[in-house]
Amino acid sequence: MTFRNATRRDLPAVLALLADEDQVLDPASIVVGEAHERAFAAIEADPRNEMLVLTDGADETDETDEVVLGCLQLTYVPGLGQNGQERAVVEAVRVRADRRGAGLGAELMRLAVERARERGCGLVQLTSSKRRTAAHRFYERLGFARSHEGFKLQLKP
């Protein structure tokens, strides 16, 4: 398996993972819109953001043969708390529905935490929808604690 920064070629597979976490969608069926292109370009250009993928590593010399098995976004946030250390925020964690239960999600998160540690982050944080109770158990098994109550304010319909 390969853990690496996503490339533009991975964008349909990442969007397929984000579109439906309960079934496998064919990345070729995903329409990549202009907003997706802009968002991916912004993530790629920003040194405080990383879109990461875990692939089957089928052919490390030819990414076109790789299958994206999972993804997540890491954002590094500077702050005055934690003695001025950055914190890593994990978003958009997904593993292909047909590959769950084999430890890929735990490996994906382990690699993300290690990446944050190497960068010098003081903590890793994430939010998870209240309806994703299986995901909550998964994060708790990995050592994440329910330490805060989250709030969101939707700005656009």
PDB file of C-alpha atoms in Angstrom:
ATOM      1  CA  MET A   1       0.000   0.000   0.000  1.00  0.00           C
ATOM      2  CA  THR A   2       1.024   3.566  -0.627  1.00  0.00           C
ATOM      3  CA  PHE A   3       0.213   6.633   1.491  1.00  0.00           C
ATOM      4  CA  ARG A   4       0.794   9.832  -0.442  1.00  0.00           C
ATOM      5  CA  ASN A   5      -0.460  13.275  -1.348  1.00  0.00           C
ATOM      6  CA  ALA A   6      -3.400  13.110  -3.705  1.00  0.00           C
ATOM      7  CA  THR A   7      -2.878  14.248  -7.263  1.00  0.00           C
ATOM      8  CA  ARG A   8      -5.444  15.723  -9.629  1.00  0.00           C
ATOM      9  CA  ARG A   9      -5.772  12.238 -11.152  1.00  0.00           C
ATOM     10  CA  ASP A  10      -7.090  10.993  -7.757  1.00  0.00           C
ATOM     11  CA  LEU A  11      -9.837  13.612  -7.532  1.00  0.00           C
ATOM     12  CA  PRO A  12     -12.683  11.498  -9.020  1.00  0.00           C
ATOM     13  CA  ALA A  13     -11.825   8.575  -6.698  1.00  0.00           C
ATOM     14  CA  VAL A  14     -11.711  10.864  -3.647  1.00  0.00           C
ATOM     15  CA  LEU A  15     -15.039  12.442  -4.602  1.00  0.00           C
ATOM     16  CA  ALA A  16     -16.522   8.951  -5.051  1.00  0.00           C
ATOM     17  CA  LEU A  17     -15.443   8.064  -1.503  1.00  0.00           C
ATOM     18  CA  LEU A  18     -16.952  11.269  -0.135  1.00  0.00           C
ATOM     19  CA  ALA A  19     -20.188  10.951  -2.128  1.00  0.00           C
ATOM     20  CA  ASP A  20     -21.329   7.666  -0.600  1.00  0.00           C
ATOM     21  CA  GLU A  21     -19.629   5.950   2.307  1.00  0.00           C
ATOM     22  CA  ASP A  22     -21.974   2.932   2.215  1.00  0.00           C
ATOM     23  CA  GLN A  23     -21.224   1.678  -1.286  1.00  0.00           C
ATOM     24  CA  VAL A  24     -18.442   1.716  -3.842  1.00  0.00           C
ATOM     25  CA  LEU A  25     -19.001   4.232  -6.611  1.00  0.00           C
ATOM     26  CA  ASP A  26     -17.088   4.023  -9.865  1.00  0.00           C
ATOM     27  CA  PRO A  27     -14.807   7.087 -10.017  1.00  0.00           C
ATOM     28  CA  ALA A  28     -15.520   7.279 -13.765  1.00  0.00           C
ATOM     29  CA  SER A  29     -19.155   8.065 -12.911  1.00  0.00           C
ATOM     30  CA  ILE A  30     -18.199  11.112 -10.824  1.00  0.00           C
ATOM     31  CA  VAL A  31     -18.592  14.553 -12.343  1.00  0.00           C
ATOM     32  CA  VAL A  32     -15.744  16.776 -11.192  1.00  0.00           C
ATOM     33  CA  GLY A  33     -17.143  20.285 -11.119  1.00  0.00           C
ATOM     34  CA  GLU A  34     -15.414  23.613 -11.324  1.00  0.00           C
ATOM     35  CA  ALA A  35     -15.826  24.128  -7.551  1.00  0.00           C
ATOM     36  CA  HIS A  36     -14.087  20.776  -6.910  1.00  0.00           C
ATOM     37  CA  GLU A  37     -11.243  21.795  -9.215  1.00  0.00           C
ATOM     38  CA  ARG A  38     -10.819  25.117  -7.408  1.00  0.00           C
ATOM     39  CA  ALA A  39     -10.936  23.490  -3.972  1.00  0.00           C
ATOM     40  CA  PHE A  40      -8.406  20.821  -4.924  1.00  0.00           C
ATOM     41  CA  ALA A  41      -6.070  23.426  -6.447  1.00  0.00           C
ATOM     42  CA  ALA A  42      -6.323  25.510  -3.253  1.00  0.00           C
ATOM     43  CA  ILE A  43      -5.542  22.489  -1.042  1.00  0.00           C
ATOM     44  CA  GLU A  44      -2.634  21.504  -3.271  1.00  0.00           C
ATOM     45  CA  ALA A  45      -1.177  25.045  -3.230  1.00  0.00           C
ATOM     46  CA  ASP A  46      -1.518  25.572   0.538  1.00  0.00           C
ATOM     47  CA  PRO A  47       1.367  24.252   2.685  1.00  0.00           C
ATOM     48  CA  ARG A  48      -1.038  23.992   5.651  1.00  0.00           C
ATOM     49  CA  ASN A  49      -3.363  21.588   3.813  1.00  0.00           C
ATOM     50  CA  GLU A  50      -2.883  18.075   2.531  1.00  0.00           C
ATOM     51  CA  MET A  51      -5.311  15.758   0.778  1.00  0.00           C
ATOM     52  CA  LEU A  52      -3.886  12.300   1.363  1.00  0.00           C
ATOM     53  CA  VAL A  53      -4.771   8.970  -0.183  1.00  0.00           C
ATOM     54  CA  LEU A  54      -4.081   5.372   0.691  1.00  0.00           C
ATOM     55  CA  THR A  55      -3.808   3.260  -2.458  1.00  0.00           C
ATOM     56  CA  ASP A  56      -3.298  -0.386  -3.223  1.00  0.00           C
ATOM     57  CA  GLY A  57       0.094   0.539  -4.691  1.00  0.00           C
ATOM     58  CA  ALA A  58      -0.621  -1.734  -7.678  1.00  0.00           C
ATOM     59  CA  ASP A  59       2.097  -0.101  -9.738  1.00  0.00           C
ATOM     60  CA  GLU A  60       4.048   2.616  -7.991  1.00  0.00           C
ATOM     61  CA  THR A  61       5.562   3.735 -11.312  1.00  0.00           C
ATOM     62  CA  ASP A  62       2.138   4.146 -12.941  1.00  0.00           C
ATOM     63  CA  GLU A  63      -0.511   5.758 -10.701  1.00  0.00           C
ATOM     64  CA  THR A  64      -3.205   5.083 -13.327  1.00  0.00           C
ATOM     65  CA  ASP A  65      -3.327   1.431 -12.187  1.00  0.00           C
ATOM     66  CA  GLU A  66      -3.669   2.296  -8.491  1.00  0.00           C
ATOM     67  CA  VAL A  67      -6.986   1.981  -6.672  1.00  0.00           C
ATOM     68  CA  VAL A  68      -7.690   4.639  -4.041  1.00  0.00           C
ATOM     69  CA  LEU A  69      -8.704   2.715  -0.926  1.00  0.00           C
ATOM     70  CA  GLY A  70      -9.041   5.638   1.464  1.00  0.00           C
ATOM     71  CA  CYS A  71      -8.524   9.343   1.897  1.00  0.00           C
ATOM     72  CA  LEU A  72      -8.382  12.134   4.418  1.00  0.00           C
ATOM     73  CA  GLN A  73      -7.553  15.811   4.579  1.00  0.00           C
ATOM     74  CA  LEU A  74      -5.111  17.212   7.107  1.00  0.00           C
ATOM     75  CA  THR A  75      -5.117  20.927   7.885  1.00  0.00           C
ATOM     76  CA  TYR A  76      -2.443  22.396  10.116  1.00  0.00           C
ATOM     77  CA  VAL A  77      -3.701  25.257  12.273  1.00  0.00           C
ATOM     78  CA  PRO A  78      -1.350  27.621  14.098  1.00  0.00           C
ATOM     79  CA  GLY A  79      -2.464  28.777  17.516  1.00  0.00           C
ATOM     80  CA  LEU A  80      -1.312  30.311  20.733  1.00  0.00           C
ATOM     81  CA  GLY A  81      -2.618  27.422  22.825  1.00  0.00           C
ATOM     82  CA  GLN A  82      -0.603  24.222  23.193  1.00  0.00           C
ATOM     83  CA  ASN A  83       2.492  26.397  23.777  1.00  0.00           C
ATOM     84  CA  GLY A  84       2.258  27.800  20.267  1.00  0.00           C
ATOM     85  CA  GLN A  85       2.293  24.401  18.614  1.00  0.00           C
ATOM     86  CA  GLU A  86       0.206  23.735  15.542  1.00  0.00           C
ATOM     87  CA  ARG A  87      -2.738  21.380  15.735  1.00  0.00           C
ATOM     88  CA  ALA A  88      -3.709  19.019  12.951  1.00  0.00           C
ATOM     89  CA  VAL A  89      -7.372  18.882  11.983  1.00  0.00           C
ATOM     90  CA  VAL A  90      -8.491  15.683  10.263  1.00  0.00           C
ATOM     91  CA  GLU A  91     -11.414  15.882   7.839  1.00  0.00           C
ATOM     92  CA  ALA A  92     -13.021  13.766   5.132  1.00  0.00           C
ATOM     93  CA  VAL A  93     -11.839  10.382   6.421  1.00  0.00           C
ATOM     94  CA  ARG A  94     -13.142   7.607   4.189  1.00  0.00           C
ATOM     95  CA  VAL A  95     -12.284   4.000   3.367  1.00  0.00           C
ATOM     96  CA  ARG A  96     -13.859   2.145   0.437  1.00  0.00           C
ATOM     97  CA  ALA A  97     -16.962   0.299   1.620  1.00  0.00           C
ATOM     98  CA  ASP A  98     -15.730  -3.018   0.216  1.00  0.00           C
ATOM     99  CA  ARG A  99     -12.378  -2.751   2.002  1.00  0.00           C
ATOM    100  CA  ARG A 100     -13.528  -1.945   5.538  1.00  0.00           C
ATOM    101  CA  GLY A 101     -12.758  -4.234   8.434  1.00  0.00           C
ATOM    102  CA  ALA A 102      -9.213  -5.030   7.327  1.00  0.00           C
ATOM    103  CA  GLY A 103      -7.484  -2.288   9.338  1.00  0.00           C
ATOM    104  CA  LEU A 104      -7.100   0.208   6.489  1.00  0.00           C
ATOM    105  CA  GLY A 105      -8.843   3.000   8.392  1.00  0.00           C
ATOM    106  CA  ALA A 106      -6.632   2.460  11.431  1.00  0.00           C
ATOM    107  CA  GLU A 107      -3.552   2.485   9.204  1.00  0.00           C
ATOM    108  CA  LEU A 108      -4.729   5.639   7.443  1.00  0.00           C
ATOM    109  CA  MET A 109      -5.234   7.394  10.776  1.00  0.00           C
ATOM    110  CA  ARG A 110      -1.932   6.071  12.176  1.00  0.00           C
ATOM    111  CA  LEU A 111      -0.086   7.510   9.191  1.00  0.00           C
ATOM    112  CA  ALA A 112      -1.915  10.847   9.519  1.00  0.00           C
ATOM    113  CA  VAL A 113      -1.088  11.091  13.233  1.00  0.00           C
ATOM    114  CA  GLU A 114       2.533  10.270  12.497  1.00  0.00           C
ATOM    115  CA  ARG A 115       2.624  12.969   9.810  1.00  0.00           C
ATOM    116  CA  ALA A 116       1.243  15.505  12.324  1.00  0.00           C
ATOM    117  CA  ARG A 117       3.741  14.375  14.960  1.00  0.00           C
ATOM    118  CA  GLU A 118       6.648  14.769  12.519  1.00  0.00           C
ATOM    119  CA  ARG A 119       5.456  18.297  11.748  1.00  0.00           C
ATOM    120  CA  GLY A 120       5.556  19.112  15.476  1.00  0.00           C
ATOM    121  CA  CYS A 121       1.824  19.387  16.101  1.00  0.00           C
ATOM    122  CA  GLY A 122       0.702  19.402  19.725  1.00  0.00           C
ATOM    123  CA  LEU A 123      -2.550  17.545  19.034  1.00  0.00           C
ATOM    124  CA  VAL A 124      -4.728  16.003  16.381  1.00  0.00           C
ATOM    125  CA  GLN A 125      -8.427  16.794  16.392  1.00  0.00           C
ATOM    126  CA  LEU A 126     -11.443  15.859  14.330  1.00  0.00           C
ATOM    127  CA  THR A 127     -15.190  16.101  14.268  1.00  0.00           C
ATOM    128  CA  SER A 128     -17.621  13.398  13.241  1.00  0.00           C
ATOM    129  CA  SER A 129     -21.308  13.621  12.449  1.00  0.00           C
ATOM    130  CA  LYS A 130     -23.455  12.548  15.401  1.00  0.00           C
ATOM    131  CA  ARG A 131     -25.148   9.930  13.223  1.00  0.00           C
ATOM    132  CA  ARG A 132     -21.856   8.111  12.471  1.00  0.00           C
ATOM    133  CA  THR A 133     -21.797   6.077  15.688  1.00  0.00           C
ATOM    134  CA  ALA A 134     -19.596   3.319  14.227  1.00  0.00           C
ATOM    135  CA  ALA A 135     -17.033   5.977  13.286  1.00  0.00           C
ATOM    136  CA  HIS A 136     -17.141   7.309  16.868  1.00  0.00           C
ATOM    137  CA  ARG A 137     -16.300   3.844  18.233  1.00  0.00           C
ATOM    138  CA  PHE A 138     -13.506   3.564  15.663  1.00  0.00           C
ATOM    139  CA  TYR A 139     -11.923   6.885  16.724  1.00  0.00           C
ATOM    140  CA  GLU A 140     -12.215   5.980  20.404  1.00  0.00           C
ATOM    141  CA  ARG A 141     -10.428   2.665  19.746  1.00  0.00           C
ATOM    142  CA  LEU A 142      -7.615   4.725  18.226  1.00  0.00           C
ATOM    143  CA  GLY A 143      -7.298   6.780  21.408  1.00  0.00           C
ATOM    144  CA  PHE A 144      -9.303   9.876  20.468  1.00  0.00           C
ATOM    145  CA  ALA A 145     -11.368  11.269  23.345  1.00  0.00           C
ATOM    146  CA  ARG A 146     -14.708  13.067  23.219  1.00  0.00           C
ATOM    147  CA  SER A 147     -13.413  16.276  24.723  1.00  0.00           C
ATOM    148  CA  HIS A 148     -15.606  19.001  23.206  1.00  0.00           C
ATOM    149  CA  GLU A 149     -19.072  19.587  21.825  1.00  0.00           C
ATOM    150  CA  GLY A 150     -18.982  20.821  18.213  1.00  0.00           C
ATOM    151  CA  PHE A 151     -21.121  23.487  16.609  1.00  0.00           C
ATOM    152  CA  LYS A 152     -21.652  24.465  12.975  1.00  0.00           C
ATOM    153  CA  LEU A 153     -23.364  27.350  11.270  1.00  0.00           C
ATOM    154  CA  GLN A 154     -24.355  26.671   7.653  1.00  0.00           C
ATOM    155  CA  LEU A 155     -23.684  29.793   5.578  1.00  0.00           C
ATOM    156  CA  LYS A 156     -24.905  28.628   2.167  1.00  0.00           C
ATOM    157  CA  PRO A 157     -27.937  26.461   1.367  1.00  0.00           C
TER     158      PRO A 157
END
